[in-house]
Structures are given as structure tokens and as C-alpha cells.
Coordinates of C-alpha atoms in Angstrom, one line a residue:
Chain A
X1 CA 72.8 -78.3 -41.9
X2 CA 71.4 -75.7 -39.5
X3 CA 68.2 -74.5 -39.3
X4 CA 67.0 -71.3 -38.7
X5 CA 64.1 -71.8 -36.5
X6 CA 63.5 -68.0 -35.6
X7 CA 59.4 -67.6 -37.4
X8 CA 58.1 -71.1 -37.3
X9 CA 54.8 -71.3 -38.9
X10 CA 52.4 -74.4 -38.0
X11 CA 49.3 -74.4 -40.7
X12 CA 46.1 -74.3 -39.8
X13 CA 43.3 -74.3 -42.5
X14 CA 40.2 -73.4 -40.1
X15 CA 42.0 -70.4 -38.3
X16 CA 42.1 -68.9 -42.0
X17 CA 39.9 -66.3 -43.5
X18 CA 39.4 -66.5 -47.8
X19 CA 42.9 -67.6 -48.9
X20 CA 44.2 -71.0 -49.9
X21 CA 46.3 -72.5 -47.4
X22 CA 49.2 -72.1 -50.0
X23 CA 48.9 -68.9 -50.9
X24 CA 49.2 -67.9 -47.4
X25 CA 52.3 -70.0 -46.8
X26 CA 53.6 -67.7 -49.7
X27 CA 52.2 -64.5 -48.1
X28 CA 54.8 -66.1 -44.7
X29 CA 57.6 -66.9 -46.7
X30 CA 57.4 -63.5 -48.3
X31 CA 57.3 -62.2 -44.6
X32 CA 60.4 -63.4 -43.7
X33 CA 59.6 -67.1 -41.9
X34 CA 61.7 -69.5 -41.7
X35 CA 60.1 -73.2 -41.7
X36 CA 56.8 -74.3 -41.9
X37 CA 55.1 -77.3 -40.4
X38 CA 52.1 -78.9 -41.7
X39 CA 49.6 -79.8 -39.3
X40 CA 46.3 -81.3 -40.3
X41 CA 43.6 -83.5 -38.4
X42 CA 40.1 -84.6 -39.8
X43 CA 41.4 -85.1 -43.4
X44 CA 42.3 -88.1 -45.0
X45 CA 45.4 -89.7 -45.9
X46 CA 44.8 -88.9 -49.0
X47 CA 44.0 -85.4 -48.9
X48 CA 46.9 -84.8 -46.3
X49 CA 49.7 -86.0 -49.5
X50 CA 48.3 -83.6 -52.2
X51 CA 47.8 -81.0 -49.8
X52 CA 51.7 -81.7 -48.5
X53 CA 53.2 -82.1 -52.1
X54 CA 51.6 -78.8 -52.8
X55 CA 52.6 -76.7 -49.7
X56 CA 55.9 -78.2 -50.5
X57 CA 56.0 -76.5 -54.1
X58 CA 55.7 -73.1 -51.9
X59 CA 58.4 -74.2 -49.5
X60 CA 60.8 -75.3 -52.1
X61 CA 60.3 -72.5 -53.8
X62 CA 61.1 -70.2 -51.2
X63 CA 64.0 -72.5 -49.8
X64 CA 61.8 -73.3 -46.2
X65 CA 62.4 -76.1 -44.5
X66 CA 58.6 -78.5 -44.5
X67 CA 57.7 -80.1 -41.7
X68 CA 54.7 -82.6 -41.4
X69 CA 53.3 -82.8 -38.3
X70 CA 52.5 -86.3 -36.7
X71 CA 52.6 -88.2 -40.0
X72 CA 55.4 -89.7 -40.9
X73 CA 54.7 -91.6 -43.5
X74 CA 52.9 -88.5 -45.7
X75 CA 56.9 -86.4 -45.0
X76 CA 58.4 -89.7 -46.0
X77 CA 55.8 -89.8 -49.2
X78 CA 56.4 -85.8 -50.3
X79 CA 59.7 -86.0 -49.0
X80 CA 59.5 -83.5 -46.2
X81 CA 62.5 -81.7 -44.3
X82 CA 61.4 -83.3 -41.1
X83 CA 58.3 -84.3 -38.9
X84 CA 57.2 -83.5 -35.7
X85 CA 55.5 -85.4 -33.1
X86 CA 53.8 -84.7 -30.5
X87 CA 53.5 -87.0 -27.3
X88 CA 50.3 -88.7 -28.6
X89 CA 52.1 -89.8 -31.8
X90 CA 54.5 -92.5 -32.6
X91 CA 57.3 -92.6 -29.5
X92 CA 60.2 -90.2 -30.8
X93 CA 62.9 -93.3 -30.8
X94 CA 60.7 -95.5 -32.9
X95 CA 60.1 -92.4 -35.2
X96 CA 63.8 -91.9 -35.5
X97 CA 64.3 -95.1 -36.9
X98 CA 61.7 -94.9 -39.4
X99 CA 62.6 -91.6 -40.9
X100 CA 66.6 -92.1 -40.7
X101 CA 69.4 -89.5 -39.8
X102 CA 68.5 -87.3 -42.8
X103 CA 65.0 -86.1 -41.7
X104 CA 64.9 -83.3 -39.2
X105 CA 62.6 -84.7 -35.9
X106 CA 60.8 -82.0 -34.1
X107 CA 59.1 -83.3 -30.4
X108 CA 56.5 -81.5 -28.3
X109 CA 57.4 -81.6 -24.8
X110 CA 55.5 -79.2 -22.0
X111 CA 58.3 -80.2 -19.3
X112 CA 61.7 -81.0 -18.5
X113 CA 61.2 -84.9 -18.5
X114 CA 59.6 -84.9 -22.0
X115 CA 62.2 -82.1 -23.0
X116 CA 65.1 -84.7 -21.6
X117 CA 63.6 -87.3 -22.8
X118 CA 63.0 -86.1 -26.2
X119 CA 66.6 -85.3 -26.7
X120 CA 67.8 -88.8 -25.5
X121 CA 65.3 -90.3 -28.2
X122 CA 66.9 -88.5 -30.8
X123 CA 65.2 -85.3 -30.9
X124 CA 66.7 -82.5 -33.5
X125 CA 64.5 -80.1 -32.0
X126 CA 62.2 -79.4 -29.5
X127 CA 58.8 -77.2 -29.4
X128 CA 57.3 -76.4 -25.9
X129 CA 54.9 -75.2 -24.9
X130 CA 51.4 -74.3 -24.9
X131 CA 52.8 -71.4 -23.6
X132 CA 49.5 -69.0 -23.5
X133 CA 45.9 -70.7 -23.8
X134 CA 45.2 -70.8 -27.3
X135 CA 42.3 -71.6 -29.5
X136 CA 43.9 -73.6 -32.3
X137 CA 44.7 -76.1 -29.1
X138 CA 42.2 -75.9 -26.8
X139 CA 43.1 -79.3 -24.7
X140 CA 46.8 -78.2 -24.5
X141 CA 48.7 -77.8 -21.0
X142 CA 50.2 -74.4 -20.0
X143 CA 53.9 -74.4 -19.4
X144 CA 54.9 -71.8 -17.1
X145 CA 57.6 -69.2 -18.2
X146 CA 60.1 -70.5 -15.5
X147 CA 59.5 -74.5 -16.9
X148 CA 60.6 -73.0 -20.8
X149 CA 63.5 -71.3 -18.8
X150 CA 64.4 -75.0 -16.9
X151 CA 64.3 -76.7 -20.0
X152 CA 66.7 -74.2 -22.0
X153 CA 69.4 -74.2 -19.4
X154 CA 69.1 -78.1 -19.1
X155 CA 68.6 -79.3 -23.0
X156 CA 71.5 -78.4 -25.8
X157 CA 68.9 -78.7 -28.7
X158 CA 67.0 -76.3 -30.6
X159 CA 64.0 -74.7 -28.9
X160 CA 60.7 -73.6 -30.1
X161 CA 58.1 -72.0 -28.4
X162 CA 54.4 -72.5 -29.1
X163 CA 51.2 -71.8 -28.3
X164 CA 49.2 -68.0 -27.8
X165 CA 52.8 -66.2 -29.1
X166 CA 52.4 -63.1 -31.2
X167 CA 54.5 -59.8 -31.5
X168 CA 53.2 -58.6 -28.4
X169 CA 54.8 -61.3 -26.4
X170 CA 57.4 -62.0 -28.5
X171 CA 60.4 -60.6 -27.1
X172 CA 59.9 -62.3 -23.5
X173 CA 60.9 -65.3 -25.4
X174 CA 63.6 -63.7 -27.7
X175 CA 65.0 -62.9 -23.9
X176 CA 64.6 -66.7 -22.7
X177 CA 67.1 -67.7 -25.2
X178 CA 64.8 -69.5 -27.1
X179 CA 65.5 -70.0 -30.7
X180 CA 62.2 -69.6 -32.4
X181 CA 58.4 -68.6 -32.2
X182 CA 56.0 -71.4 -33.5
X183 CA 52.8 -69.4 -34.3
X184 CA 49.3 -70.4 -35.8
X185 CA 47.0 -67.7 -35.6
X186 CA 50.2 -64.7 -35.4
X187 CA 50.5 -65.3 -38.5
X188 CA 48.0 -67.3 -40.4
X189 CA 44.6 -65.8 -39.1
X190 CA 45.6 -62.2 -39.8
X191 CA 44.6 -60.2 -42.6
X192 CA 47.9 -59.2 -43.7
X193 CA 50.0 -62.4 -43.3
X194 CA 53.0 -61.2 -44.9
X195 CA 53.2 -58.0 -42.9
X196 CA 52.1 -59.9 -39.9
X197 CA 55.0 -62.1 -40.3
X198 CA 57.3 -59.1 -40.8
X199 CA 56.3 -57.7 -37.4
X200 CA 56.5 -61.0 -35.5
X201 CA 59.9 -61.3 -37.2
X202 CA 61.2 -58.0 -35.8
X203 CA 60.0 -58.4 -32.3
X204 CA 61.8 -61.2 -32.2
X205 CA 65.2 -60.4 -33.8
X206 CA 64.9 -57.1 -32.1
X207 CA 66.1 -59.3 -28.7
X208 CA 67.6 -62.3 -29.9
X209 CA 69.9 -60.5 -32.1
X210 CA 70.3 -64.2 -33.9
X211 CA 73.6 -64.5 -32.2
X212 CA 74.2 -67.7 -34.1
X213 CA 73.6 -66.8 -37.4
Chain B
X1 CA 57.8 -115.2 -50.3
X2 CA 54.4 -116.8 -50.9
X3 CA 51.7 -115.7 -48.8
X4 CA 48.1 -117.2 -48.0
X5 CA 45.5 -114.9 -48.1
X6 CA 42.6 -117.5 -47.8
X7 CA 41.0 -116.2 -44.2
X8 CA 42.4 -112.8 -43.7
X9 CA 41.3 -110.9 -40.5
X10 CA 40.6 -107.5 -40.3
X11 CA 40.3 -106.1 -37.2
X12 CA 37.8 -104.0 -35.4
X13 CA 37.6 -102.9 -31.9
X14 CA 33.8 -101.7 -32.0
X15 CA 32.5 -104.9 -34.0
X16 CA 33.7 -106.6 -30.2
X17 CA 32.6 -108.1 -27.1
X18 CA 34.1 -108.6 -23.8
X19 CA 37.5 -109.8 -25.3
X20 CA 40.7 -107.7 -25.7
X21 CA 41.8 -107.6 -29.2
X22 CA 45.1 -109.8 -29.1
X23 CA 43.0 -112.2 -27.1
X24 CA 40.6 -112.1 -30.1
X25 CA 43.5 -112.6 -32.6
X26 CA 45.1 -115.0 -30.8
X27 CA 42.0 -116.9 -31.0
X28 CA 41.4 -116.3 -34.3
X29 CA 45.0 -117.9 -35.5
X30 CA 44.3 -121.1 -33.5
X31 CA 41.2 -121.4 -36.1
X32 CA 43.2 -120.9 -38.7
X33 CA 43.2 -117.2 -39.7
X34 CA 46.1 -116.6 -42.3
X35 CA 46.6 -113.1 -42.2
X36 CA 46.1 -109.9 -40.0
X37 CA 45.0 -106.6 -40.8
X38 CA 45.0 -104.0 -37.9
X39 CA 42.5 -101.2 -39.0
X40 CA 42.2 -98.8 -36.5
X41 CA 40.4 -95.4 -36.9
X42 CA 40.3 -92.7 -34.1
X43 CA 43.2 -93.6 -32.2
X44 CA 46.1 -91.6 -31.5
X45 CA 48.8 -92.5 -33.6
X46 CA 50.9 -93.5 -30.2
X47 CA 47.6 -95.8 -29.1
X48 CA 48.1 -97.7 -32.8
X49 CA 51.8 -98.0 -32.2
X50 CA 51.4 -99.8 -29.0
X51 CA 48.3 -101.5 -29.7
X52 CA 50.3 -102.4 -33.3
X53 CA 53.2 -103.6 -31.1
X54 CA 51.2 -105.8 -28.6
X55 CA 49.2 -107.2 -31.6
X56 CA 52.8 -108.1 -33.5
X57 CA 53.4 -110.4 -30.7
X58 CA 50.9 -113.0 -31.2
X59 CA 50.8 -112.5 -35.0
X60 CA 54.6 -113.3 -34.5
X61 CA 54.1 -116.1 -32.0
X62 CA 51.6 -118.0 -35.0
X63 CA 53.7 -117.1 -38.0
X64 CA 50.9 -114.6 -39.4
X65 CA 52.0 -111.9 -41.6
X66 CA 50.4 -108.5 -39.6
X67 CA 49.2 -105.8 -42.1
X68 CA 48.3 -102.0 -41.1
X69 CA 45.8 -100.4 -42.5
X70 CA 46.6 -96.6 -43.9
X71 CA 49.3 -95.8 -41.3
X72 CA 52.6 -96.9 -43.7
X73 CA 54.4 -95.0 -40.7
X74 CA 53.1 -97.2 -38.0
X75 CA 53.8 -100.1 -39.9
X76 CA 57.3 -99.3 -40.5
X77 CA 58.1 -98.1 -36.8
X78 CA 56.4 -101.7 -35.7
X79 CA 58.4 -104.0 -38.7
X80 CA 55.0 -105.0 -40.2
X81 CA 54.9 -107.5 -43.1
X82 CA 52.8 -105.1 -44.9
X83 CA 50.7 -102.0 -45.1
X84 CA 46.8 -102.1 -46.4
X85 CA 45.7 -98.9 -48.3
X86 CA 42.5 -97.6 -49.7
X87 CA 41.5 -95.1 -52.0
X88 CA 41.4 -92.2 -49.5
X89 CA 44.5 -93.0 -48.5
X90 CA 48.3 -92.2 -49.8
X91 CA 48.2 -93.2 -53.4
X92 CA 49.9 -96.7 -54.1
X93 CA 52.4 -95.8 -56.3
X94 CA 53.9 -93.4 -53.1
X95 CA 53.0 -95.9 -50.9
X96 CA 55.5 -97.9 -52.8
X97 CA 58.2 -95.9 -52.5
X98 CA 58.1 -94.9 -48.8
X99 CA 57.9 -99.1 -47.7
X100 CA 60.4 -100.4 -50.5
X101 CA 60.2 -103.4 -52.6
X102 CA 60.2 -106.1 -49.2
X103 CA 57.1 -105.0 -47.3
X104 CA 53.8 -106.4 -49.0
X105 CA 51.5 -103.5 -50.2
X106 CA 47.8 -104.1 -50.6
X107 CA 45.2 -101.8 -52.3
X108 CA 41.3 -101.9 -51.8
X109 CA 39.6 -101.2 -55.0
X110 CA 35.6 -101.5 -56.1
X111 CA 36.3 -101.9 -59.8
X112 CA 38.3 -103.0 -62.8
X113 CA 40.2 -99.6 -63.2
X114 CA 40.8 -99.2 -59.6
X115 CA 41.9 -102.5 -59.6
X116 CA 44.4 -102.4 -62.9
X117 CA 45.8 -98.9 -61.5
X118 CA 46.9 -100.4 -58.4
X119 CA 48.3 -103.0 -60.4
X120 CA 50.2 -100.9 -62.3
X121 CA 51.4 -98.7 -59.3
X122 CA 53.0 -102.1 -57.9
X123 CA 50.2 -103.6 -55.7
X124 CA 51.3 -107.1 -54.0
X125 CA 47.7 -108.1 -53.5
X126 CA 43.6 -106.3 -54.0
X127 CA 41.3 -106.1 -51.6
X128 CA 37.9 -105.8 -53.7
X129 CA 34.7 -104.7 -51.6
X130 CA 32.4 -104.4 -50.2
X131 CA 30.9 -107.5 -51.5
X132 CA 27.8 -106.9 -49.1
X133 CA 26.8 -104.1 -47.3
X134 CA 28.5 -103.7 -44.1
X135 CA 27.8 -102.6 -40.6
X136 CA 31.1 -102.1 -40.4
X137 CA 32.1 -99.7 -43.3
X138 CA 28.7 -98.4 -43.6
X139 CA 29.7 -96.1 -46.2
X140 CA 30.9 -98.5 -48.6
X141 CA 30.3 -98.8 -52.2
X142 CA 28.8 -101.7 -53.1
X143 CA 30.6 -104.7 -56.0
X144 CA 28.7 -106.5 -57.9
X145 CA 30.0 -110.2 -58.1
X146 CA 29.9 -109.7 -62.0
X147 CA 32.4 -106.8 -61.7
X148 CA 34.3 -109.2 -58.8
X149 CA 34.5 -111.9 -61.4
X150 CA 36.0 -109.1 -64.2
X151 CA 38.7 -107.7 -62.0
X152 CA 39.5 -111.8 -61.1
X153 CA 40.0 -112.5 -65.2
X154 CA 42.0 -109.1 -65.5
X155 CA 44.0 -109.1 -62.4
X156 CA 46.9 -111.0 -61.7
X157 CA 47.9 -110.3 -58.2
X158 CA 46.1 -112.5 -55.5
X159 CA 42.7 -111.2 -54.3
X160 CA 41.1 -111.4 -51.4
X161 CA 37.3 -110.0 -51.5
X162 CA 35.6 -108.1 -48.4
X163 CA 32.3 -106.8 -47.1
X164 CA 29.5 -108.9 -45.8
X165 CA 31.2 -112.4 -46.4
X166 CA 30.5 -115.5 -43.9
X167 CA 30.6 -118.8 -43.9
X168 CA 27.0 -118.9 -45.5
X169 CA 28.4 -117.4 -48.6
X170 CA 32.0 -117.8 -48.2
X171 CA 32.0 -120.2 -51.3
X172 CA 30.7 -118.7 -53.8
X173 CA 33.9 -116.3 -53.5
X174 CA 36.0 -119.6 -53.6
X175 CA 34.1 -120.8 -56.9
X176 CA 35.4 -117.0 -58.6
X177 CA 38.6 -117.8 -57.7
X178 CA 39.3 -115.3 -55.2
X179 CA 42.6 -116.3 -53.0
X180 CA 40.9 -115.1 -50.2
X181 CA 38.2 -114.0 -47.6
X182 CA 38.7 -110.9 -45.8
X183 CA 36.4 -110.6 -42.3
X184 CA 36.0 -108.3 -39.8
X185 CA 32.5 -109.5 -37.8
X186 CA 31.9 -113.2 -39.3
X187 CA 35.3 -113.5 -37.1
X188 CA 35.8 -110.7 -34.4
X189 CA 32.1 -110.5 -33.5
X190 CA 31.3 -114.1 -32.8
X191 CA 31.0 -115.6 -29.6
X192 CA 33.3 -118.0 -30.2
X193 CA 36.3 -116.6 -32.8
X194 CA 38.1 -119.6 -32.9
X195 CA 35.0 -122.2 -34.0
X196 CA 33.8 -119.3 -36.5
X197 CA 36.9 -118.9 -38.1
X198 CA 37.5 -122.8 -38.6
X199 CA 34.0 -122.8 -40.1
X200 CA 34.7 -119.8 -42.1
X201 CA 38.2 -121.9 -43.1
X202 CA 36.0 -125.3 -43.9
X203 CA 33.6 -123.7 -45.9
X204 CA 36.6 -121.4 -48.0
X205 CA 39.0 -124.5 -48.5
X206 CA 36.2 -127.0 -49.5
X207 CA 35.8 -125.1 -52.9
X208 CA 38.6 -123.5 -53.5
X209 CA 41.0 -126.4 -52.7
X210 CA 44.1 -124.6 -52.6
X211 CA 45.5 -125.6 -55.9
X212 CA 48.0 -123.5 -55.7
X213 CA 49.4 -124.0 -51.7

């Protein structure tokens, strides 16, 4: 099956204003994004699988791909398109075998060694990045432009970028070849999340022209 | 497979001294520790793995079944014999589903419907607690040993009771017909984990007298 990883939303619930987490997710899908990953820290275990099987109502119900990040056992629970893992989380081969062929396995890499790596481990898709300093990741390493650029001539997989992106900037990375934006606050912290979506959306298919598709 | 729950260590890195933990466990299964449960909070999930994996080994090397507490994902990726899972965490019946019908599922409860609903969800075991309070689980909700001895009459999966137990009062649980003790600091915070758990072991077996091994 192929994905189409153009608008990539990551959740997050504190960079949001009055709206429930799902009713922005709808606000997105009604934008025009294309998967949606699931990222939550500080809740428990608990919490994270009602919150997932609800977001997951959403997703279904606008045919998006779910992605859980980090957790694999909550996407195995709610029955998730995929996971993603970053390099603090369970090594991407051992999460391979876990989850099985039929789960999609995103991994965060921030250069080409992780990115190569990654792909070896069994990797359906890569997100790099942070590519900006961003407040929803505050710890996160900056990957220059020309590192994103080494990694997409060198690595055949799909590639995200993450991390400060928003229409603005968009296109540079349309122009990379990349084959997706992953954005938190782009999308999730702005008033109008379904118009914001819209205009990330353009700004990016503007460039990439979604040769693929 | 039968299982013997009778002194079941549960693991905590804060409760230790100047040991590492697989040294601790290691000297906890020459006393006679039965079972393992690695319970490890504020870790990345890559730390658990490899801690998980390094712990495996001894567990392996003295035949004792290693359980992970919450993190069904962990314990798949590491071949655990089983996952341990409390109220906050993915519901049982879920839980179930993700690890299959061979890897043994345990459930922490604090009271007869807790307990019957794990049951029901397909629970191999009950951990009931806390018995006492706890410096450990500080937050704990207190059991009565009236509503102990309840869930025992009601409840026919093997039980292992936690919170506060020691050698002092290790057989009184014996005399409700528990299956077994479940430790953290009677074990992991002694100064010599190997003489406490045979003493915790002596004063277990000398009631309950494994009728049933």
C-alpha cells in the first residue's frame, strides 16, 4: 500500500487552544492532511489507549493512516496503521519484529548514520529532522538543510521532515525532494486548523507537484 | 505451564544501594526468588529495553520467568514470560489480545470487582495491594486483609499480595492462602538480598507448605 505522507500531523494536546484533541484531528483531516501520528508523554498507559481508540474513530473515518508514536504496544492495542520511534525508544529492528510486516514503522533520525541505519533495521519511513528550533521539542538537535539533502540522495525510503515547518518554509522542502511535512504547531496551535492545513498543503504541492501520485 | 509465584520480586532501582540491578537479581534467585517483575518508571523506553534485555539474562541463566511491568511492547521485543499491568495501564482484556494466549498476563487489583473483572478479561494471575503502605508506591490504596481474604474465596487464579510485606508478616499472607509474596524493598533494599530473600522464603513456605508444588 503506499502512503501519502505529504501533511503529516504529530498531536500535541498542550500546543492547543479550547478544542478537543479529536475535534482538531477532524478540523486537519478536513484540511486536506494526510496521516496523523499520536504523540503523547506524561499520560498513562491507560489514558494513552482511550485517547488512541478515539483519535482512531477520526482517522478511520476520514480514511488517514494513525500512527502512535513510541508505544507500540498502545498501536498494537487500537490497532494502529504504524508506530514511530524515535532513537530513545525501542531499537527499530526489535520493534520490527514485534509489530510484523503489516504495521507501517516510522524512525526519527537527525543524520545519515541513523537515516542508514534506520533503513537497514527495517524502517518504512523516515522523519528527520528537528529541522528549525521548535517549542513542542525543545531538547531536539538541528539538522542542517544540506544533512536532509545527504540523507535523500543516499536513503530510497520515504522522507519526512519535522520540526519548526510551516507554509512559510514549506516549499524549501517541497524542493529537497522530500515527501512530506511533519507539523505540530503548523497546524494544531492555529486558530483555524482546517484552513491552516489547507495552506500548508498548497505550499507544499505548489513545488512537489506529488510527482508520484 | 505451572508457575510459582511464592517470592516474587519486583524491582526498583531507587529502593537500591550500591549494587547494579542484575547483580541485585542475580542475588536474589540464589535465595530463592521465584519470579521477576522489572517495573521501571522514567526511563526511556530504549533504557527499559536494554536494561529488560540485560536483566533476561540472569532470569534466563536461574530459570525465573521475567515479567514487565506496563510496557507489553517491551516485553514482547525482549521474549518476556509475561507482562504485569495495573489499573492505569492498557485495560486487561486488550492487553490480552496484543500478547496472545502464551505469554502470562497479570493484573494488580485493590478489590473484589477489580479482581473478578480481570478475571473475566483473562488474567493468568492478581496482584492485590498494597497490603501496607509503601515507600515505594506512596500513592497506593490501601487493602484491608478482610477484603484480601474475599477476593482469595472468589478468585480462582493464583495471587500473589503486595505492599509493605516482610518476613515479619510474610505469614499471615501464607495462612489466607495467597500463592505468593510480591517484594520490592524487604528484597532489593536489604544489605544482604540473598539472606533476606531466603528468610523471606523460610518464613512464606513454613505456612503455606506448598500443597500444591
Amino acid at each position: 500500500m503506499a502512503y501519502d505522507y505529504s501533511i503529516y500531523l504529530v498531536t500535541d494536546r498542550s500546543s492547543m487552544s479550547t478544542m478537543t484533541l479529536c475535534e482538531a484531528v477532524e478540523q486537519a483531516a478536513l484540511g486536506g492532511c494526510t496521516m496523523v501520528q499520536l504523540r503523547e508523554n506524561g499520560i498513562s498507559s491507560s489514558e494513552f489507549y482511550y485517547l488512541a481508540k478515539e483519535v482512531k474513530k477520526i482517522t478511520d473515518r476520514y480514511g488517514l493512516p494513525l500512527i502512535i508514536n513510541n508505544r507500540i504496544d498502545i498501536a498494537l492495542s487500537v490497532d494502529a496503521a504504524g508506530v514511530h520511534i524515535g532513537q530513545k525508544d525501542i531499537p527499530a529492528d526489535a520493534a520490527r519484529k514485534v509489530i510484523g510486516q503489516g504495521m507501517l514503522l516510522g524512525v526519527s533520525v537527525s543524520d545519515l548514520q541513523e537515516a542508514l541505519r534506520a533503513q537497514e533495521a527495517g524502517a518504512d519511513y523516515l522523519g528527520v529532522g528537528a529541522m528549525f528550533p521548535t517549542k513542542t521539542k525543545k531538547d531536539a538537535k538541528i539538522v542542517p538543510m544540506e544533512i536532509l539533502c545527504t540523507i535523500r540522495q543516499n536513503i530510497r525510503l520515504p522522507i519526512v521532515a519535522i520540526g519548526g515547518i510551516n507554509r512559510e518554509n514549506a516549499a524549501r522542502f517541497a524542493e529537497l525532494g522530500v515527501d512530506g511535512l511533519a507539523v505540530v504547531s503548523a497546524i494544531i496551535a492555529q486558530p483555524d486548523i482546517r484552513r491552516a492545513t489547507e495552506e500548508l498543503k498548497r505550499a507544499f504541492d505548489s513545488v512537489s507537484g506529488k510527482p508520484e501520485a
